[in-house]
């Protein structure tokens, strides 16, 4: 087999392949067996029909087509391996020459494949990357905020006889309609006013509403079969409750912690706030390193991959005619692909490997992001063929950590910040890495595809 590659642009190639009939013959022999087992010819048992009878009844061209469909994928993959290509998306196949149609065993199978490929990425020396981050400063206000959050955890809900206000907890009944047609109802919904987690316009409608009162508001539905449509929602308020917090005193310290006094508790909260700010500083450094790579490296992205991914995204949201949203999705898709290409190049350069314990830890972290049981999350990924994608995410996280470990990080006061704790395989790094699961996973799938289906169409 002979093959050559023509670079059409930085992310697309044309592979030309010539396969002598002798190398196609095993596929031809297999095609005769396959067809012979499927056809019924009087006087012959299934699977025992001679080749010449198959040629008479079915036709030699049908046999050759079957052989090409079966062998084309291997020929294509051999060419990809020979030229060390990293194909992406669906290849486009055109067959130019077919041998053996006249019954002879001469000639060659000739075909070309156009396919998108990963671009070459030239990485900088990591120690040339300089990043500036915010310094770690723990104030009394930070401690007060930590204490307030702890008090909130131990707070109790108390019914109040007044109109609902921001941060109150309410129970309500809901009826949604579109053009006077009821599309959904729900009863005894619990909701915190101002959370912004339900329908657009609900917080404004609830503000000032008393128990037993009913009101309506217009909204645009964000999900389900009516996503993007406008409708009317009627809500009836059942009850209003506010959170009553315990006093921040020694009794509370003993209730909420192992400390005897509120001063001891506050000191511990100061330490916890400092650790949280260290993690925030590490996340900031990681994000800035990635931003530096994206901005300074000229990494092209395959236009067809981007277009196909954008179309799938917009169709799933029923927003194909939204030009402004199309622009946003296009920019996000291009950025995600560039991120993937850069970090994959780092992973390859650093010989990054993903161990099973690392994969399990990351899977647990990612499952928590979706609020799922880790076992159920793993089964879902396995059934949808996404395990390799998860391995890729872990590999890219480790690759970014490698770049961050080599970069120079200083705070705005000029102090060098040690990133070792953040870039090592620890809890902080795991938690920060899990935050990237959604964004990178939404990029277009970059997997080599078999061209047999496209060949069959030709």
Short mmCIF file of C-alpha atoms in Angstrom, two decimals:
data_model
loop_
_atom_site.label_atom_id
_atom_site.label_comp_id
_atom_site.label_asym_id
_atom_site.label_seq_id
_atom_site.Cartn_x
_atom_site.Cartn_y
_atom_site.Cartn_z
CA UNK A 1 0.00 0.00 0.00
CA UNK A 2 1.22 3.49 -0.89
CA UNK A 3 -0.03 6.70 0.69
CA UNK A 4 0.77 10.39 0.62
CA UNK A 5 -0.53 13.44 2.48
CA UNK A 6 -1.33 16.91 1.17
CA UNK A 7 -1.76 19.67 3.75
CA UNK A 8 -4.86 21.61 2.67
CA UNK A 9 -4.65 24.05 5.59
CA UNK A 10 -3.22 23.94 9.13
CA UNK A 11 -6.07 21.73 10.35
CA UNK A 12 -7.10 19.72 7.29
CA UNK A 13 -5.30 17.17 5.12
CA UNK A 14 -5.95 15.11 2.02
CA UNK A 15 -4.69 11.52 2.17
CA UNK A 16 -4.18 9.69 -1.13
CA UNK A 17 -4.01 5.89 -0.91
CA UNK A 18 -3.22 3.19 -3.50
CA UNK A 19 -3.86 -0.44 -2.51
CA UNK A 20 -2.71 -3.26 -4.86
CA UNK A 21 -5.34 -5.90 -5.56
CA UNK A 22 -3.18 -8.47 -3.74
CA UNK A 23 -3.71 -6.55 -0.48
CA UNK A 24 -7.43 -6.20 -1.16
CA UNK A 25 -7.83 -9.91 -1.98
CA UNK A 26 -8.30 -11.11 1.65
CA UNK A 27 -11.25 -8.71 1.92
CA UNK A 28 -12.58 -10.02 -1.43
CA UNK A 29 -12.37 -13.62 -0.19
CA UNK A 30 -14.16 -12.62 3.01
CA UNK A 31 -16.83 -10.82 0.97
CA UNK A 32 -17.54 -14.02 -1.00
CA UNK A 33 -17.99 -15.91 2.32
CA UNK A 34 -20.29 -13.23 3.72
CA UNK A 35 -22.47 -13.03 0.63
CA UNK A 36 -22.46 -16.83 0.20
CA UNK A 37 -23.87 -17.21 3.70
CA UNK A 38 -26.67 -14.74 2.96
CA UNK A 39 -27.95 -15.90 -0.44
CA UNK A 40 -29.99 -18.98 -1.30
CA UNK A 41 -29.04 -20.77 -4.52
CA UNK A 42 -30.81 -24.03 -5.51
CA UNK A 43 -28.42 -26.95 -5.42
CA UNK A 44 -25.99 -25.33 -2.99
CA UNK A 45 -25.95 -25.14 0.78
CA UNK A 46 -25.66 -21.71 2.39
CA UNK A 47 -22.04 -20.79 2.80
CA UNK A 48 -20.99 -23.25 0.10
CA UNK A 49 -21.94 -21.24 -2.97
CA UNK A 50 -18.95 -21.03 -5.38
CA UNK A 51 -17.53 -17.63 -6.23
CA UNK A 52 -18.40 -17.95 -9.91
CA UNK A 53 -22.08 -18.60 -9.03
CA UNK A 54 -22.11 -15.54 -6.79
CA UNK A 55 -20.62 -13.50 -9.64
CA UNK A 56 -23.42 -14.74 -11.93
CA UNK A 57 -26.28 -14.26 -9.46
CA UNK A 58 -25.14 -11.20 -7.44
CA UNK A 59 -22.49 -9.67 -9.64
CA UNK A 60 -18.79 -9.14 -9.22
CA UNK A 61 -19.20 -5.37 -8.52
CA UNK A 62 -21.32 -6.16 -5.42
CA UNK A 63 -18.57 -8.42 -4.11
CA UNK A 64 -15.88 -5.80 -4.70
CA UNK A 65 -18.01 -3.15 -3.02
CA UNK A 66 -18.46 -5.41 0.03
CA UNK A 67 -14.70 -6.01 0.10
CA UNK A 68 -13.90 -2.31 -0.11
CA UNK A 69 -16.38 -1.43 2.64
CA UNK A 70 -14.82 -4.06 4.89
CA UNK A 71 -11.18 -3.23 4.16
CA UNK A 72 -11.26 0.54 3.73
CA UNK A 73 -11.13 1.35 7.43
CA UNK A 74 -7.91 -0.61 7.96
CA UNK A 75 -6.28 0.97 4.89
CA UNK A 76 -7.25 4.42 6.15
CA UNK A 77 -5.96 3.79 9.66
CA UNK A 78 -2.69 2.38 8.33
CA UNK A 79 -2.17 5.58 6.34
CA UNK A 80 -3.00 7.70 9.39
CA UNK A 81 -0.48 5.75 11.49
CA UNK A 82 2.18 5.88 8.78
CA UNK A 83 2.05 9.67 8.60
CA UNK A 84 1.51 10.17 12.35
CA UNK A 85 -1.75 12.08 11.88
CA UNK A 86 -4.28 12.90 14.60
CA UNK A 87 -7.63 12.91 12.75
CA UNK A 88 -10.79 14.55 14.06
CA UNK A 89 -14.41 14.29 13.07
CA UNK A 90 -15.96 12.51 10.10
CA UNK A 91 -13.58 11.86 7.17
CA UNK A 92 -14.80 12.49 3.63
CA UNK A 93 -13.89 9.62 1.29
CA UNK A 94 -13.78 9.57 -2.49
CA UNK A 95 -12.94 6.37 -4.35
CA UNK A 96 -11.21 7.02 -7.66
CA UNK A 97 -10.22 3.55 -8.86
CA UNK A 98 -11.74 0.11 -8.23
CA UNK A 99 -9.89 -3.06 -9.28
CA UNK A 100 -11.20 -6.51 -10.10
CA UNK A 101 -14.59 -5.54 -11.50
CA UNK A 102 -13.95 -7.61 -14.64
CA UNK A 103 -12.99 -10.71 -12.66
CA UNK A 104 -9.24 -10.21 -13.01
CA UNK A 105 -6.88 -9.78 -10.09
CA UNK A 106 -5.05 -6.77 -11.43
CA UNK A 107 -5.14 -3.07 -10.74
CA UNK A 108 -5.29 -1.00 -7.56
CA UNK A 109 -7.87 0.41 -5.21
CA UNK A 110 -7.40 4.18 -5.25
CA UNK A 111 -9.11 6.56 -2.85
CA UNK A 112 -8.62 9.90 -1.14
CA UNK A 113 -9.69 11.01 2.31
CA UNK A 114 -10.11 14.60 3.44
CA UNK A 115 -10.18 14.91 7.21
CA UNK A 116 -9.59 17.49 9.91
CA UNK A 117 -6.50 16.94 12.05
CA UNK A 118 -5.12 18.36 15.26
CA UNK A 119 -2.83 21.32 14.58
CA UNK A 120 0.80 21.36 15.63
CA UNK A 121 1.34 23.39 18.81
CA UNK A 122 4.72 24.92 19.63
CA UNK A 123 4.89 25.26 23.41
CA UNK A 124 6.87 27.96 25.21
CA UNK A 125 9.37 27.27 27.98
CA UNK A 126 7.26 27.24 31.12
CA UNK A 127 9.74 29.33 33.10
CA UNK A 128 9.20 32.22 30.67
CA UNK A 129 5.59 32.55 31.83
CA UNK A 130 5.09 35.23 34.49
CA UNK A 131 1.77 35.48 36.30
CA UNK A 132 0.55 38.02 38.85
CA UNK A 133 -2.11 37.10 41.41
CA UNK A 134 -3.85 38.75 44.34
CA UNK A 135 -2.10 38.48 47.73
CA UNK A 136 -3.60 36.47 50.57
CA UNK A 137 -5.14 38.85 53.10
CA UNK A 138 -7.56 37.58 55.74
CA UNK A 139 -9.58 40.40 57.29
CA UNK A 140 -12.05 40.55 60.16
CA UNK A 141 -14.76 40.86 57.52
CA UNK A 142 -13.67 37.50 56.07
CA UNK A 143 -13.94 35.92 59.52
CA UNK A 144 -17.35 37.51 60.04
CA UNK A 145 -18.50 36.03 56.73
CA UNK A 146 -17.28 32.56 57.72
CA UNK A 147 -19.03 32.89 61.07
CA UNK A 148 -22.23 34.05 59.38
CA UNK A 149 -22.20 31.02 57.11
CA UNK A 150 -21.72 28.74 60.11
CA UNK A 151 -24.59 30.42 61.97
CA UNK A 152 -26.75 29.99 58.87
CA UNK A 153 -26.11 26.24 58.91
CA UNK A 154 -27.46 26.11 62.46
CA UNK A 155 -30.33 28.50 61.82
CA UNK A 156 -34.00 27.57 62.06
CA UNK A 157 -36.91 28.61 59.86
CA UNK A 158 -39.64 30.55 61.64
CA UNK A 159 -43.02 31.46 60.11
CA UNK A 160 -43.67 35.22 59.92
CA UNK A 161 -46.85 37.21 59.37
CA UNK A 162 -45.60 39.72 56.82
CA UNK A 163 -45.05 40.02 53.04
CA UNK A 164 -42.18 38.03 51.54
CA UNK A 165 -38.84 39.74 51.12
CA UNK A 166 -35.41 38.82 49.76
CA UNK A 167 -33.82 35.79 51.47
CA UNK A 168 -37.14 34.62 52.92
CA UNK A 169 -38.17 30.99 52.40
CA UNK A 170 -41.61 30.47 50.91
CA UNK A 171 -43.86 27.62 49.84
CA UNK A 172 -46.02 28.16 46.77
CA UNK A 173 -48.23 26.60 44.10
CA UNK A 174 -47.48 27.30 40.44
CA UNK A 175 -49.40 27.09 37.16
CA UNK A 176 -47.68 27.85 33.85
CA UNK A 177 -49.58 28.61 30.64
CA UNK A 178 -48.84 29.56 27.06
CA UNK A 179 -51.65 31.28 25.14
CA UNK A 180 -54.13 30.19 27.85
CA UNK A 181 -53.05 26.55 27.50
CA UNK A 182 -51.80 24.99 30.72
CA UNK A 183 -48.36 23.42 30.23
CA UNK A 184 -47.24 22.70 33.78
CA UNK A 185 -48.32 22.76 37.42
CA UNK A 186 -46.56 22.22 40.74
CA UNK A 187 -47.63 22.32 44.39
CA UNK A 188 -45.87 23.03 47.70
CA UNK A 189 -42.67 24.21 46.07
CA UNK A 190 -40.03 25.44 48.54
CA UNK A 191 -38.04 28.42 47.34
CA UNK A 192 -35.75 31.12 48.72
CA UNK A 193 -36.71 34.55 47.44
CA UNK A 194 -33.86 36.13 45.51
CA UNK A 195 -32.09 32.84 44.73
CA UNK A 196 -32.74 33.27 41.00
CA UNK A 197 -32.80 29.51 40.48
CA UNK A 198 -36.29 29.13 39.04
CA UNK A 199 -38.21 31.25 36.55
CA UNK A 200 -37.17 34.64 35.29
CA UNK A 201 -39.37 37.24 36.98
CA UNK A 202 -40.37 35.02 39.93
CA UNK A 203 -38.27 36.87 42.51
CA UNK A 204 -39.84 40.20 41.56
CA UNK A 205 -43.34 38.67 41.69
CA UNK A 206 -42.77 37.19 45.15
CA UNK A 207 -41.28 40.34 46.69
CA UNK A 208 -44.05 41.92 48.77
CA UNK A 209 -46.52 39.05 48.31
CA UNK A 210 -48.27 37.76 51.47
CA UNK A 211 -49.40 34.24 52.37
CA UNK A 212 -52.68 33.37 50.65
CA UNK A 213 -52.23 35.94 47.88
CA UNK A 214 -51.99 35.12 44.17
CA UNK A 215 -50.18 36.95 41.37
CA UNK A 216 -49.06 36.36 37.80
CA UNK A 217 -45.99 37.32 35.81
CA UNK A 218 -44.68 36.92 32.27
CA UNK A 219 -41.57 34.84 31.68
CA UNK A 220 -39.46 33.08 29.05
CA UNK A 221 -39.15 29.38 29.77
CA UNK A 222 -35.54 28.23 29.90
CA UNK A 223 -35.86 24.44 29.61
CA UNK A 224 -37.99 21.55 28.43
CA UNK A 225 -40.00 21.34 25.24
CA UNK A 226 -41.09 24.97 25.60
CA UNK A 227 -37.58 26.38 26.00
CA UNK A 228 -37.34 29.89 24.57
CA UNK A 229 -41.12 30.40 24.50
CA UNK A 230 -42.90 33.13 26.44
CA UNK A 231 -45.77 32.40 28.78
CA UNK A 232 -47.63 33.34 31.94
CA UNK A 233 -47.07 31.93 35.40
CA UNK A 234 -49.57 32.16 38.25
CA UNK A 235 -48.23 31.68 41.76
CA UNK A 236 -50.15 31.34 45.02
CA UNK A 237 -48.11 31.92 48.15
CA UNK A 238 -48.64 29.40 50.93
CA UNK A 239 -46.32 30.51 53.73
CA UNK A 240 -43.44 32.88 54.46
CA UNK A 241 -40.56 31.92 56.74
CA UNK A 242 -37.35 33.65 57.72
CA UNK A 243 -34.15 32.07 58.97
CA UNK A 244 -33.49 32.80 62.65
CA UNK A 245 -29.78 32.63 63.49
CA UNK A 246 -28.30 31.67 66.86
CA UNK A 247 -26.33 34.23 68.82
CA UNK A 248 -22.57 34.19 68.15
CA UNK A 249 -21.48 33.44 71.72
CA UNK A 250 -19.64 30.75 73.68
CA UNK A 251 -22.72 28.52 73.72
CA UNK A 252 -22.84 28.61 69.94
CA UNK A 253 -19.10 27.83 69.72
CA UNK A 254 -19.65 24.73 71.85
CA UNK A 255 -22.67 23.72 69.75
CA UNK A 256 -21.08 24.22 66.33
CA UNK A 257 -17.46 23.19 66.97
CA UNK A 258 -14.96 21.55 69.30
CA UNK A 259 -14.08 24.95 70.81
CA UNK A 260 -15.25 26.30 74.15
CA UNK A 261 -15.28 30.02 73.34
CA UNK A 262 -16.34 32.18 70.45
CA UNK A 263 -12.85 33.71 70.30
CA UNK A 264 -11.29 30.28 69.75
CA UNK A 265 -13.88 29.55 67.06
CA UNK A 266 -13.16 32.85 65.31
CA UNK A 267 -9.43 32.11 65.30
CA UNK A 268 -10.08 28.73 63.68
CA UNK A 269 -12.36 30.37 61.14
CA UNK A 270 -9.53 32.80 60.34
CA UNK A 271 -7.29 29.84 59.56
CA UNK A 272 -10.01 28.26 57.38
CA UNK A 273 -10.52 31.56 55.56
CA UNK A 274 -6.79 31.69 54.86
CA UNK A 275 -6.83 28.20 53.37
CA UNK A 276 -9.80 29.14 51.22
CA UNK A 277 -7.94 32.20 49.94
CA UNK A 278 -4.92 30.04 49.16
CA UNK A 279 -7.14 27.87 47.00
CA UNK A 280 -8.64 30.96 45.35
CA UNK A 281 -5.13 32.24 44.67
CA UNK A 282 -4.16 28.91 43.12
CA UNK A 283 -7.28 28.89 40.94
CA UNK A 284 -6.51 32.45 39.85
CA UNK A 285 -2.93 31.48 38.95
CA UNK A 286 -4.11 28.41 37.04
CA UNK A 287 -6.70 30.41 35.09
CA UNK A 288 -4.16 33.13 34.24
CA UNK A 289 -1.62 30.57 33.05
CA UNK A 290 -4.21 29.03 30.76
CA UNK A 291 -5.29 32.48 29.54
CA UNK A 292 -1.64 33.31 28.81
CA UNK A 293 -1.25 30.16 26.72
CA UNK A 294 -4.44 30.81 24.78
CA UNK A 295 -3.56 34.46 24.07
CA UNK A 296 0.10 33.96 23.15
CA UNK A 297 -0.09 30.75 21.12
CA UNK A 298 -1.45 30.90 17.58
CA UNK A 299 -3.50 27.70 17.50
CA UNK A 300 -5.90 27.29 14.55
CA UNK A 301 -9.14 25.36 14.95
CA UNK A 302 -10.90 23.26 12.28
CA UNK A 303 -13.73 25.35 10.83
CA UNK A 304 -15.93 22.35 10.04
CA UNK A 305 -15.59 20.93 13.55
CA UNK A 306 -16.59 24.30 15.00
CA UNK A 307 -19.53 24.73 12.63
CA UNK A 308 -20.89 21.23 13.29
CA UNK A 309 -20.59 21.65 17.06
CA UNK A 310 -22.27 25.07 17.01
CA UNK A 311 -25.16 23.73 14.93
CA UNK A 312 -25.68 20.81 17.32
CA UNK A 313 -25.65 23.18 20.28
CA UNK A 314 -28.10 25.66 18.78
CA UNK A 315 -30.47 22.95 17.56
CA UNK A 316 -30.56 21.40 21.04
CA UNK A 317 -31.64 24.80 22.40
CA UNK A 318 -34.00 25.51 19.49
CA UNK A 319 -32.12 28.79 18.87
CA UNK A 320 -30.71 28.27 15.37
CA UNK A 321 -31.99 31.70 14.26
CA UNK A 322 -30.41 33.58 17.18
CA UNK A 323 -27.39 35.19 15.50
CA UNK A 324 -26.10 36.85 18.65
CA UNK A 325 -26.19 33.56 20.56
CA UNK A 326 -24.59 31.80 17.58
CA UNK A 327 -21.65 34.20 17.81
CA UNK A 328 -21.28 33.52 21.55
CA UNK A 329 -21.41 29.74 21.09
CA UNK A 330 -18.92 29.91 18.21
CA UNK A 331 -16.42 31.88 20.30
CA UNK A 332 -16.84 29.50 23.23
CA UNK A 333 -16.43 26.43 21.02
CA UNK A 334 -13.28 27.83 19.41
CA UNK A 335 -11.82 28.65 22.82
CA UNK A 336 -12.62 25.19 24.18
CA UNK A 337 -10.95 23.55 21.20
CA UNK A 338 -7.84 25.72 21.53
CA UNK A 339 -7.67 24.85 25.21
CA UNK A 340 -7.97 21.18 24.38
CA UNK A 341 -5.27 21.32 21.69
CA UNK A 342 -2.82 23.23 23.91
CA UNK A 343 -3.24 21.02 26.96
CA UNK A 344 -3.11 17.85 24.86
CA UNK A 345 0.21 19.09 23.43
CA UNK A 346 1.50 19.71 26.97
CA UNK A 347 0.29 16.28 28.04
CA UNK A 348 2.13 14.66 25.16
CA UNK A 349 5.30 16.69 25.74
CA UNK A 350 5.30 15.84 29.46
CA UNK A 351 4.37 12.18 28.91
CA UNK A 352 1.42 12.61 31.24
CA UNK A 353 -0.17 9.37 32.35
CA UNK A 354 -3.45 8.91 34.20
CA UNK A 355 -3.53 6.27 36.92
CA UNK A 356 -6.67 4.46 37.99
CA UNK A 357 -6.72 6.12 41.45
CA UNK A 358 -6.47 9.55 39.79
CA UNK A 359 -9.33 8.69 37.47
CA UNK A 360 -11.47 7.48 40.37
CA UNK A 361 -10.76 10.61 42.44
CA UNK A 362 -11.62 12.85 39.52
CA UNK A 363 -14.76 10.85 38.75
CA UNK A 364 -15.94 11.31 42.34
CA UNK A 365 -15.27 15.07 42.17
CA UNK A 366 -17.04 15.39 38.82
CA UNK A 367 -20.04 13.36 40.01
CA UNK A 368 -20.47 15.79 42.90
CA UNK A 369 -20.64 18.66 40.41
CA UNK A 370 -23.68 16.96 38.88
CA UNK A 371 -25.13 15.89 42.22
CA UNK A 372 -24.96 12.21 41.22
CA UNK A 373 -23.89 9.03 42.95
CA UNK A 374 -20.31 8.24 41.77
CA UNK A 375 -21.25 4.67 40.76
CA UNK A 376 -24.26 5.84 38.76
CA UNK A 377 -22.15 8.62 37.21
CA UNK A 378 -19.48 6.07 36.20
CA UNK A 379 -22.10 3.77 34.67
CA UNK A 380 -23.59 6.67 32.72
CA UNK A 381 -20.16 7.60 31.32
CA UNK A 382 -19.41 4.00 30.43
CA UNK A 383 -22.74 3.42 28.67
CA UNK A 384 -22.33 6.61 26.64
CA UNK A 385 -18.72 5.86 25.72
CA UNK A 386 -17.35 8.87 27.60
CA UNK A 387 -14.72 7.15 29.76
CA UNK A 388 -11.92 8.09 27.35
CA UNK A 389 -13.16 11.68 27.44
CA UNK A 390 -12.88 11.64 31.22
CA UNK A 391 -9.34 10.28 30.99
CA UNK A 392 -8.59 13.17 28.64
CA UNK A 393 -9.93 15.67 31.17
CA UNK A 394 -7.70 14.29 33.91
CA UNK A 395 -4.72 14.32 31.56
CA UNK A 396 -5.34 17.96 30.63
CA UNK A 397 -5.73 18.94 34.28
CA UNK A 398 -2.35 17.37 35.05
CA UNK A 399 -0.86 19.06 31.98
CA UNK A 400 -2.04 22.49 33.14
CA UNK A 401 -0.62 21.77 36.60
CA UNK A 402 2.74 21.00 34.97
CA UNK A 403 2.78 24.37 33.21
CA UNK A 404 1.74 26.16 36.41
CA UNK A 405 4.51 24.38 38.36
CA UNK A 406 7.09 25.73 35.92
CA UNK A 407 5.73 29.28 35.67
CA UNK A 408 6.75 32.20 37.88
CA UNK A 409 3.86 33.35 40.05
CA UNK A 410 4.02 36.55 42.10
CA UNK A 411 1.43 38.49 44.02
CA UNK A 412 0.77 42.17 43.38
CA UNK A 413 3.22 43.04 46.18
CA UNK A 414 6.03 41.33 44.27
CA UNK A 415 6.27 38.26 46.51
CA UNK A 416 6.92 34.91 44.79
CA UNK A 417 4.05 32.49 45.42
CA UNK A 418 4.88 28.82 45.86
CA UNK A 419 2.45 26.75 43.77
CA UNK A 420 3.79 23.34 44.83
CA UNK A 421 0.89 22.54 47.15
CA UNK A 422 -1.62 23.54 44.49
CA UNK A 423 0.01 21.69 41.59
CA UNK A 424 0.61 18.46 43.50
CA UNK A 425 -2.02 15.72 43.62
CA UNK A 426 -3.90 17.03 46.63
CA UNK A 427 -7.45 17.85 47.59
CA UNK A 428 -7.21 21.48 46.47
CA UNK A 429 -5.89 20.52 43.06
CA UNK A 430 -8.57 17.85 42.67
CA UNK A 431 -11.33 20.28 43.58
CA UNK A 432 -10.03 22.98 41.26
CA UNK A 433 -9.58 20.50 38.43
CA UNK A 434 -13.14 19.25 38.73
CA UNK A 435 -14.41 22.76 38.04
CA UNK A 436 -13.09 22.44 34.47
CA UNK A 437 -15.08 19.30 33.67
CA UNK A 438 -18.06 21.03 32.07
CA UNK A 439 -16.27 23.61 29.93
CA UNK A 440 -13.75 21.39 28.22
CA UNK A 441 -16.13 18.48 27.88
CA UNK A 442 -18.46 20.66 25.80
CA UNK A 443 -15.85 21.04 23.04
CA UNK A 444 -16.35 19.06 19.83
CA UNK A 445 -15.38 15.40 20.07
CA UNK A 446 -11.91 14.97 18.57
CA UNK A 447 -11.93 11.26 17.68
CA UNK A 448 -10.86 9.50 14.51
CA UNK A 449 -13.83 8.11 12.63
CA UNK A 450 -13.97 5.11 10.30
CA UNK A 451 -14.63 6.15 6.69
CA UNK A 452 -16.48 2.97 5.70
CA UNK A 453 -19.91 4.62 5.84
CA UNK A 454 -18.79 7.46 3.61
CA UNK A 455 -17.22 4.98 1.20
CA UNK A 456 -20.42 3.00 0.98
CA UNK A 457 -22.26 6.15 -0.11
CA UNK A 458 -19.66 6.68 -2.86
#
